[in-house]
mmCIF file with all atom_site columns, C-alpha atoms in Angstrom:
data_model
loop_
_atom_site.group_PDB
_atom_site.id
_atom_site.type_symbol
_atom_site.label_atom_id
_atom_site.label_alt_id
_atom_site.label_comp_id
_atom_site.label_asym_id
_atom_site.label_entity_id
_atom_site.label_seq_id
_atom_site.pdbx_PDB_ins_code
_atom_site.Cartn_x
_atom_site.Cartn_y
_atom_site.Cartn_z
_atom_site.occupancy
_atom_site.B_iso_or_equiv
_atom_site.pdbx_formal_charge
_atom_site.auth_seq_id
_atom_site.auth_comp_id
_atom_site.auth_asym_id
_atom_site.auth_atom_id
_atom_site.pdbx_PDB_model_num
ATOM 1   C CA . UNK A 1 1   ? 152.915 74.526  79.476  1.00 0.00 ? 19  UNK A CA 1
ATOM 2   C CA . UNK A 1 2   ? 151.077 75.915  76.568  1.00 0.00 ? 20  UNK A CA 1
ATOM 3   C CA . UNK A 1 3   ? 149.881 79.388  76.674  1.00 0.00 ? 21  UNK A CA 1
ATOM 4   C CA . UNK A 1 4   ? 146.675 77.771  75.558  1.00 0.00 ? 22  UNK A CA 1
ATOM 5   C CA . UNK A 1 5   ? 145.960 76.644  78.978  1.00 0.00 ? 23  UNK A CA 1
ATOM 6   C CA . UNK A 1 6   ? 146.476 79.913  80.635  1.00 0.00 ? 24  UNK A CA 1
ATOM 7   C CA . UNK A 1 7   ? 143.463 82.350  81.501  1.00 0.00 ? 25  UNK A CA 1
ATOM 8   C CA . UNK A 1 8   ? 143.465 85.574  79.587  1.00 0.00 ? 26  UNK A CA 1
ATOM 9   C CA . UNK A 1 9   ? 143.238 87.517  82.999  1.00 0.00 ? 27  UNK A CA 1
ATOM 10  C CA . UNK A 1 10  ? 146.804 85.788  83.776  1.00 0.00 ? 28  UNK A CA 1
ATOM 11  C CA . UNK A 1 11  ? 148.362 87.141  80.854  1.00 0.00 ? 29  UNK A CA 1
ATOM 12  C CA . UNK A 1 12  ? 148.943 90.635  82.330  1.00 0.00 ? 30  UNK A CA 1
ATOM 13  C CA . UNK A 1 13  ? 151.625 93.036  80.790  1.00 0.00 ? 31  UNK A CA 1
ATOM 14  C CA . UNK A 1 14  ? 154.626 93.779  83.257  1.00 0.00 ? 32  UNK A CA 1
ATOM 15  C CA . UNK A 1 15  ? 154.424 97.324  84.573  1.00 0.00 ? 33  UNK A CA 1
ATOM 16  C CA . UNK A 1 16  ? 156.809 100.030 83.238  1.00 0.00 ? 34  UNK A CA 1
ATOM 17  C CA . UNK A 1 17  ? 159.191 101.360 86.102  1.00 0.00 ? 35  UNK A CA 1
ATOM 18  C CA . UNK A 1 18  ? 160.296 104.758 85.131  1.00 0.00 ? 36  UNK A CA 1
ATOM 19  C CA . UNK A 1 19  ? 164.062 105.178 85.371  1.00 0.00 ? 37  UNK A CA 1
ATOM 20  C CA . UNK A 1 20  ? 165.921 107.421 87.506  1.00 0.00 ? 38  UNK A CA 1
ATOM 21  C CA . UNK A 1 21  ? 167.897 110.455 86.265  1.00 0.00 ? 39  UNK A CA 1
ATOM 22  C CA . UNK A 1 22  ? 170.747 108.995 83.874  1.00 0.00 ? 40  UNK A CA 1
ATOM 23  C CA . UNK A 1 23  ? 174.173 108.736 85.771  1.00 0.00 ? 41  UNK A CA 1
ATOM 24  C CA . UNK A 1 24  ? 176.964 107.706 82.969  1.00 0.00 ? 42  UNK A CA 1
ATOM 25  C CA . UNK A 1 25  ? 178.679 104.362 83.476  1.00 0.00 ? 43  UNK A CA 1
ATOM 26  C CA . UNK A 1 26  ? 181.772 104.893 85.568  1.00 0.00 ? 44  UNK A CA 1
ATOM 27  C CA . UNK A 1 27  ? 180.810 108.301 86.880  1.00 0.00 ? 45  UNK A CA 1
ATOM 28  C CA . UNK A 1 28  ? 180.656 108.877 90.679  1.00 0.00 ? 46  UNK A CA 1
ATOM 29  C CA . UNK A 1 29  ? 177.168 109.475 92.082  1.00 0.00 ? 47  UNK A CA 1
ATOM 30  C CA . UNK A 1 30  ? 177.939 112.832 93.936  1.00 0.00 ? 48  UNK A CA 1
ATOM 31  C CA . UNK A 1 31  ? 175.421 114.452 95.898  1.00 0.00 ? 49  UNK A CA 1
ATOM 32  C CA . UNK A 1 32  ? 175.036 117.445 98.344  1.00 0.00 ? 50  UNK A CA 1
ATOM 33  C CA . UNK A 1 33  ? 173.950 116.673 101.930 1.00 0.00 ? 51  UNK A CA 1
ATOM 34  C CA . UNK A 1 34  ? 170.455 117.983 100.936 1.00 0.00 ? 52  UNK A CA 1
ATOM 35  C CA . UNK A 1 35  ? 170.426 115.586 98.137  1.00 0.00 ? 53  UNK A CA 1
ATOM 36  C CA . UNK A 1 36  ? 171.097 112.573 100.222 1.00 0.00 ? 54  UNK A CA 1
ATOM 37  C CA . UNK A 1 37  ? 168.516 113.736 102.569 1.00 0.00 ? 55  UNK A CA 1
ATOM 38  C CA . UNK A 1 38  ? 166.019 114.066 99.610  1.00 0.00 ? 56  UNK A CA 1
ATOM 39  C CA . UNK A 1 39  ? 166.916 110.541 98.560  1.00 0.00 ? 57  UNK A CA 1
ATOM 40  C CA . UNK A 1 40  ? 166.043 109.360 102.114 1.00 0.00 ? 58  UNK A CA 1
ATOM 41  C CA . UNK A 1 41  ? 162.869 111.251 102.314 1.00 0.00 ? 59  UNK A CA 1
ATOM 42  C CA . UNK A 1 42  ? 161.847 109.649 98.947  1.00 0.00 ? 60  UNK A CA 1
ATOM 43  C CA . UNK A 1 43  ? 162.611 106.207 99.995  1.00 0.00 ? 61  UNK A CA 1
ATOM 44  C CA . UNK A 1 44  ? 160.414 106.863 103.121 1.00 0.00 ? 62  UNK A CA 1
ATOM 45  C CA . UNK A 1 45  ? 157.576 107.881 101.177 1.00 0.00 ? 63  UNK A CA 1
ATOM 46  C CA . UNK A 1 46  ? 157.875 104.850 98.863  1.00 0.00 ? 64  UNK A CA 1
ATOM 47  C CA . UNK A 1 47  ? 157.907 102.418 101.798 1.00 0.00 ? 65  UNK A CA 1
ATOM 48  C CA . UNK A 1 48  ? 155.006 104.247 103.452 1.00 0.00 ? 66  UNK A CA 1
ATOM 49  C CA . UNK A 1 49  ? 153.243 104.084 100.181 1.00 0.00 ? 67  UNK A CA 1
ATOM 50  C CA . UNK A 1 50  ? 153.828 100.381 100.027 1.00 0.00 ? 68  UNK A CA 1
ATOM 51  C CA . UNK A 1 51  ? 152.842 99.918  103.636 1.00 0.00 ? 69  UNK A CA 1
ATOM 52  C CA . UNK A 1 52  ? 149.419 101.815 103.076 1.00 0.00 ? 70  UNK A CA 1
ATOM 53  C CA . UNK A 1 53  ? 148.402 100.148 99.764  1.00 0.00 ? 71  UNK A CA 1
ATOM 54  C CA . UNK A 1 54  ? 144.798 99.490  100.115 1.00 0.00 ? 72  UNK A CA 1
ATOM 55  C CA . UNK A 1 55  ? 143.989 97.997  96.643  1.00 0.00 ? 73  UNK A CA 1
ATOM 56  C CA . UNK A 1 56  ? 141.677 94.995  96.864  1.00 0.00 ? 74  UNK A CA 1
ATOM 57  C CA . UNK A 1 57  ? 142.089 93.666  93.287  1.00 0.00 ? 75  UNK A CA 1
ATOM 58  C CA . UNK A 1 58  ? 144.765 91.165  93.471  1.00 0.00 ? 76  UNK A CA 1
ATOM 59  C CA . UNK A 1 59  ? 146.010 91.730  89.846  1.00 0.00 ? 77  UNK A CA 1
ATOM 60  C CA . UNK A 1 60  ? 146.144 95.639  90.366  1.00 0.00 ? 78  UNK A CA 1
ATOM 61  C CA . UNK A 1 61  ? 147.735 95.347  94.120  1.00 0.00 ? 79  UNK A CA 1
ATOM 62  C CA . UNK A 1 62  ? 150.563 92.864  92.594  1.00 0.00 ? 80  UNK A CA 1
ATOM 63  C CA . UNK A 1 63  ? 151.073 95.517  89.656  1.00 0.00 ? 81  UNK A CA 1
ATOM 64  C CA . UNK A 1 64  ? 151.326 98.312  92.347  1.00 0.00 ? 82  UNK A CA 1
ATOM 65  C CA . UNK A 1 65  ? 153.554 96.502  94.364  1.00 0.00 ? 83  UNK A CA 1
ATOM 66  C CA . UNK A 1 66  ? 155.952 95.521  91.533  1.00 0.00 ? 84  UNK A CA 1
ATOM 67  C CA . UNK A 1 67  ? 156.108 99.337  90.547  1.00 0.00 ? 85  UNK A CA 1
ATOM 68  C CA . UNK A 1 68  ? 156.769 100.388 94.203  1.00 0.00 ? 86  UNK A CA 1
ATOM 69  C CA . UNK A 1 69  ? 159.341 97.636  94.724  1.00 0.00 ? 87  UNK A CA 1
ATOM 70  C CA . UNK A 1 70  ? 161.106 98.485  91.392  1.00 0.00 ? 88  UNK A CA 1
ATOM 71  C CA . UNK A 1 71  ? 161.366 102.045 92.356  1.00 0.00 ? 89  UNK A CA 1
ATOM 72  C CA . UNK A 1 72  ? 162.631 101.123 95.881  1.00 0.00 ? 90  UNK A CA 1
ATOM 73  C CA . UNK A 1 73  ? 165.283 98.877  94.249  1.00 0.00 ? 91  UNK A CA 1
ATOM 74  C CA . UNK A 1 74  ? 166.669 101.676 92.036  1.00 0.00 ? 92  UNK A CA 1
ATOM 75  C CA . UNK A 1 75  ? 166.531 104.339 94.838  1.00 0.00 ? 93  UNK A CA 1
ATOM 76  C CA . UNK A 1 76  ? 168.434 101.831 97.048  1.00 0.00 ? 94  UNK A CA 1
ATOM 77  C CA . UNK A 1 77  ? 171.179 101.454 94.207  1.00 0.00 ? 95  UNK A CA 1
ATOM 78  C CA . UNK A 1 78  ? 171.405 105.296 94.076  1.00 0.00 ? 96  UNK A CA 1
ATOM 79  C CA . UNK A 1 79  ? 171.505 105.507 97.865  1.00 0.00 ? 97  UNK A CA 1
ATOM 80  C CA . UNK A 1 80  ? 174.153 102.761 98.087  1.00 0.00 ? 98  UNK A CA 1
ATOM 81  C CA . UNK A 1 81  ? 176.376 104.492 95.559  1.00 0.00 ? 99  UNK A CA 1
ATOM 82  C CA . UNK A 1 82  ? 175.885 108.135 96.770  1.00 0.00 ? 100 UNK A CA 1
ATOM 83  C CA . UNK A 1 83  ? 179.068 110.102 97.694  1.00 0.00 ? 101 UNK A CA 1
ATOM 84  C CA . UNK A 1 84  ? 178.262 113.165 99.630  1.00 0.00 ? 102 UNK A CA 1
ATOM 85  C CA . UNK A 1 85  ? 180.304 116.178 98.674  1.00 0.00 ? 103 UNK A CA 1
ATOM 86  C CA . UNK A 1 86  ? 179.826 119.106 100.948 1.00 0.00 ? 104 UNK A CA 1
ATOM 87  C CA . UNK A 1 87  ? 179.767 122.385 99.067  1.00 0.00 ? 105 UNK A CA 1
ATOM 88  C CA . UNK A 1 88  ? 181.292 124.092 101.989 1.00 0.00 ? 106 UNK A CA 1
ATOM 89  C CA . UNK A 1 89  ? 184.488 122.068 101.722 1.00 0.00 ? 107 UNK A CA 1
ATOM 90  C CA . UNK A 1 90  ? 184.993 122.971 98.236  1.00 0.00 ? 108 UNK A CA 1
ATOM 91  C CA . UNK A 1 91  ? 187.642 125.631 96.690  1.00 0.00 ? 109 UNK A CA 1
ATOM 92  C CA . UNK A 1 92  ? 185.480 128.820 97.054  1.00 0.00 ? 110 UNK A CA 1
ATOM 93  C CA . UNK A 1 93  ? 187.364 130.538 94.127  1.00 0.00 ? 111 UNK A CA 1
ATOM 94  C CA . UNK A 1 94  ? 186.607 128.282 91.349  1.00 0.00 ? 112 UNK A CA 1
ATOM 95  C CA . UNK A 1 95  ? 183.523 126.383 90.099  1.00 0.00 ? 113 UNK A CA 1
ATOM 96  C CA . UNK A 1 96  ? 183.210 122.771 91.750  1.00 0.00 ? 114 UNK A CA 1
ATOM 97  C CA . UNK A 1 97  ? 180.295 120.627 92.810  1.00 0.00 ? 115 UNK A CA 1
ATOM 98  C CA . UNK A 1 98  ? 177.827 122.421 94.899  1.00 0.00 ? 116 UNK A CA 1
ATOM 99  C CA . UNK A 1 99  ? 178.745 125.957 93.323  1.00 0.00 ? 117 UNK A CA 1
ATOM 100 C CA . UNK A 1 100 ? 175.949 128.613 92.868  1.00 0.00 ? 118 UNK A CA 1
ATOM 101 C CA . UNK A 1 101 ? 177.073 130.328 89.507  1.00 0.00 ? 119 UNK A CA 1
ATOM 102 C CA . UNK A 1 102 ? 176.179 133.453 88.088  1.00 0.00 ? 120 UNK A CA 1
ATOM 103 C CA . UNK A 1 103 ? 177.088 134.017 84.484  1.00 0.00 ? 121 UNK A CA 1
ATOM 104 C CA . UNK A 1 104 ? 176.297 135.947 81.409  1.00 0.00 ? 122 UNK A CA 1
ATOM 105 C CA . UNK A 1 105 ? 175.345 133.940 78.188  1.00 0.00 ? 123 UNK A CA 1
ATOM 106 C CA . UNK A 1 106 ? 174.670 135.695 74.995  1.00 0.00 ? 124 UNK A CA 1
ATOM 107 C CA . UNK A 1 107 ? 173.918 139.082 76.887  1.00 0.00 ? 125 UNK A CA 1
ATOM 108 C CA . UNK A 1 108 ? 171.488 137.239 79.446  1.00 0.00 ? 126 UNK A CA 1
ATOM 109 C CA . UNK A 1 109 ? 172.318 136.918 83.135  1.00 0.00 ? 127 UNK A CA 1
ATOM 110 C CA . UNK A 1 110 ? 171.549 133.657 84.437  1.00 0.00 ? 128 UNK A CA 1
ATOM 111 C CA . UNK A 1 111 ? 172.565 131.619 87.624  1.00 0.00 ? 129 UNK A CA 1
ATOM 112 C CA . UNK A 1 112 ? 172.192 128.108 88.705  1.00 0.00 ? 130 UNK A CA 1
ATOM 113 C CA . UNK A 1 113 ? 173.527 125.481 91.228  1.00 0.00 ? 131 UNK A CA 1
ATOM 114 C CA . UNK A 1 114 ? 175.749 122.310 90.448  1.00 0.00 ? 132 UNK A CA 1
ATOM 115 C CA . UNK A 1 115 ? 174.027 119.453 92.217  1.00 0.00 ? 133 UNK A CA 1
ATOM 116 C CA . UNK A 1 116 ? 173.803 115.657 91.698  1.00 0.00 ? 134 UNK A CA 1
ATOM 117 C CA . UNK A 1 117 ? 171.620 114.072 88.982  1.00 0.00 ? 135 UNK A CA 1
ATOM 118 C CA . UNK A 1 118 ? 168.920 113.211 91.243  1.00 0.00 ? 136 UNK A CA 1
ATOM 119 C CA . UNK A 1 119 ? 168.819 116.654 92.577  1.00 0.00 ? 137 UNK A CA 1
ATOM 120 C CA . UNK A 1 120 ? 168.728 118.574 88.986  1.00 0.00 ? 138 UNK A CA 1
ATOM 121 C CA . UNK A 1 121 ? 165.634 120.485 88.582  1.00 0.00 ? 139 UNK A CA 1
ATOM 122 C CA . UNK A 1 122 ? 165.587 123.181 86.117  1.00 0.00 ? 140 UNK A CA 1
ATOM 123 C CA . UNK A 1 123 ? 162.610 125.059 87.792  1.00 0.00 ? 141 UNK A CA 1
ATOM 124 C CA . UNK A 1 124 ? 164.638 125.098 90.895  1.00 0.00 ? 142 UNK A CA 1
ATOM 125 C CA . UNK A 1 125 ? 167.743 126.355 88.909  1.00 0.00 ? 143 UNK A CA 1
ATOM 126 C CA . UNK A 1 126 ? 169.695 123.349 89.668  1.00 0.00 ? 144 UNK A CA 1
ATOM 127 C CA . UNK A 1 127 ? 171.719 121.542 87.231  1.00 0.00 ? 145 UNK A CA 1
ATOM 128 C CA . UNK A 1 128 ? 173.460 118.142 87.192  1.00 0.00 ? 146 UNK A CA 1
ATOM 129 C CA . UNK A 1 129 ? 177.218 118.026 87.504  1.00 0.00 ? 147 UNK A CA 1
ATOM 130 C CA . UNK A 1 130 ? 177.154 115.563 84.465  1.00 0.00 ? 148 UNK A CA 1
ATOM 131 C CA . UNK A 1 131 ? 175.516 118.235 82.304  1.00 0.00 ? 149 UNK A CA 1
ATOM 132 C CA . UNK A 1 132 ? 177.403 119.805 79.601  1.00 0.00 ? 150 UNK A CA 1
ATOM 133 C CA . UNK A 1 133 ? 177.320 123.231 80.698  1.00 0.00 ? 151 UNK A CA 1
ATOM 134 C CA . UNK A 1 134 ? 178.276 122.361 84.276  1.00 0.00 ? 152 UNK A CA 1
ATOM 135 C CA . UNK A 1 135 ? 181.200 120.296 82.950  1.00 0.00 ? 153 UNK A CA 1
ATOM 136 C CA . UNK A 1 136 ? 182.252 123.301 80.678  1.00 0.00 ? 154 UNK A CA 1
ATOM 137 C CA . UNK A 1 137 ? 182.162 125.631 83.893  1.00 0.00 ? 155 UNK A CA 1
ATOM 138 C CA . UNK A 1 138 ? 184.018 123.272 86.184  1.00 0.00 ? 156 UNK A CA 1
ATOM 139 C CA . UNK A 1 139 ? 187.316 124.816 87.465  1.00 0.00 ? 157 UNK A CA 1
ATOM 140 C CA . UNK A 1 140 ? 186.510 128.418 85.798  1.00 0.00 ? 158 UNK A CA 1
ATOM 141 C CA . UNK A 1 141 ? 186.821 131.356 88.202  1.00 0.00 ? 159 UNK A CA 1
ATOM 142 C CA . UNK A 1 142 ? 185.081 134.536 88.454  1.00 0.00 ? 160 UNK A CA 1
ATOM 143 C CA . UNK A 1 143 ? 185.749 136.972 85.505  1.00 0.00 ? 161 UNK A CA 1
ATOM 144 C CA . UNK A 1 144 ? 186.749 133.950 83.305  1.00 0.00 ? 162 UNK A CA 1
ATOM 145 C CA . UNK A 1 145 ? 185.453 133.889 79.537  1.00 0.00 ? 163 UNK A CA 1
ATOM 146 C CA . UNK A 1 146 ? 184.948 130.791 77.847  1.00 0.00 ? 164 UNK A CA 1
ATOM 147 C CA . UNK A 1 147 ? 183.215 129.523 74.654  1.00 0.00 ? 165 UNK A CA 1
ATOM 148 C CA . UNK A 1 148 ? 180.577 126.976 75.406  1.00 0.00 ? 166 UNK A CA 1
ATOM 149 C CA . UNK A 1 149 ? 180.147 124.687 72.379  1.00 0.00 ? 167 UNK A CA 1
ATOM 150 C CA . UNK A 1 150 ? 176.588 123.393 71.762  1.00 0.00 ? 168 UNK A CA 1
ATOM 151 C CA . UNK A 1 151 ? 176.886 120.874 68.590  1.00 0.00 ? 169 UNK A CA 1
ATOM 152 C CA . UNK A 1 152 ? 177.780 123.438 65.720  1.00 0.00 ? 170 UNK A CA 1
ATOM 153 C CA . UNK A 1 153 ? 176.781 126.598 67.921  1.00 0.00 ? 171 UNK A CA 1
ATOM 154 C CA . UNK A 1 154 ? 179.039 128.479 70.252  1.00 0.00 ? 172 UNK A CA 1
ATOM 155 C CA . UNK A 1 155 ? 177.970 130.701 72.850  1.00 0.00 ? 173 UNK A CA 1
ATOM 156 C CA . UNK A 1 156 ? 180.406 133.034 74.751  1.00 0.00 ? 174 UNK A CA 1
ATOM 157 C CA . UNK A 1 157 ? 179.906 132.706 78.571  1.00 0.00 ? 175 UNK A CA 1
ATOM 158 C CA . UNK A 1 158 ? 181.298 135.209 81.315  1.00 0.00 ? 176 UNK A CA 1
ATOM 159 C CA . UNK A 1 159 ? 181.516 133.960 84.959  1.00 0.00 ? 177 UNK A CA 1
ATOM 160 C CA . UNK A 1 160 ? 180.229 136.829 86.920  1.00 0.00 ? 178 UNK A CA 1
ATOM 161 C CA . UNK A 1 161 ? 180.016 134.936 90.667  1.00 0.00 ? 179 UNK A CA 1
ATOM 162 C CA . UNK A 1 162 ? 180.540 131.940 92.531  1.00 0.00 ? 180 UNK A CA 1
ATOM 163 C CA . UNK A 1 163 ? 179.113 131.279 96.052  1.00 0.00 ? 181 UNK A CA 1
ATOM 164 C CA . UNK A 1 164 ? 179.044 128.008 98.110  1.00 0.00 ? 182 UNK A CA 1
#
């Protein structure tokens, strides 16, 4: 049918569904037990939000349902691909997924936990296992020193402690 016979109000723009945290192709979706629970809680909230939707306007309601359904689809994909790695079962003498790492970089002492991509939150000192820093630290041990390369810059890092 020609677009000339369609009401302008029917020509709505498709809603934009925000993507989830990036997970490179072919990389296993590791999560901590807490991360898996966080994803389940997020799904429950979205399902409740969908059930409780009270928008009267059909266009707005359809738009909001499309966004919620899109988020649920992406979340289901993540939940289905999630592989739980329990930090308690890791080799405690070296840095692995789930480790709390204390280190010195450029004379500044810092710490963070290595977690799944959906769990990463810099404010909570959690970085994704796919991040360049986490990948550079993997398999290092307490007392190890190495150079962390950032494009053309290189920073010395000393591992001060590892906890699980």
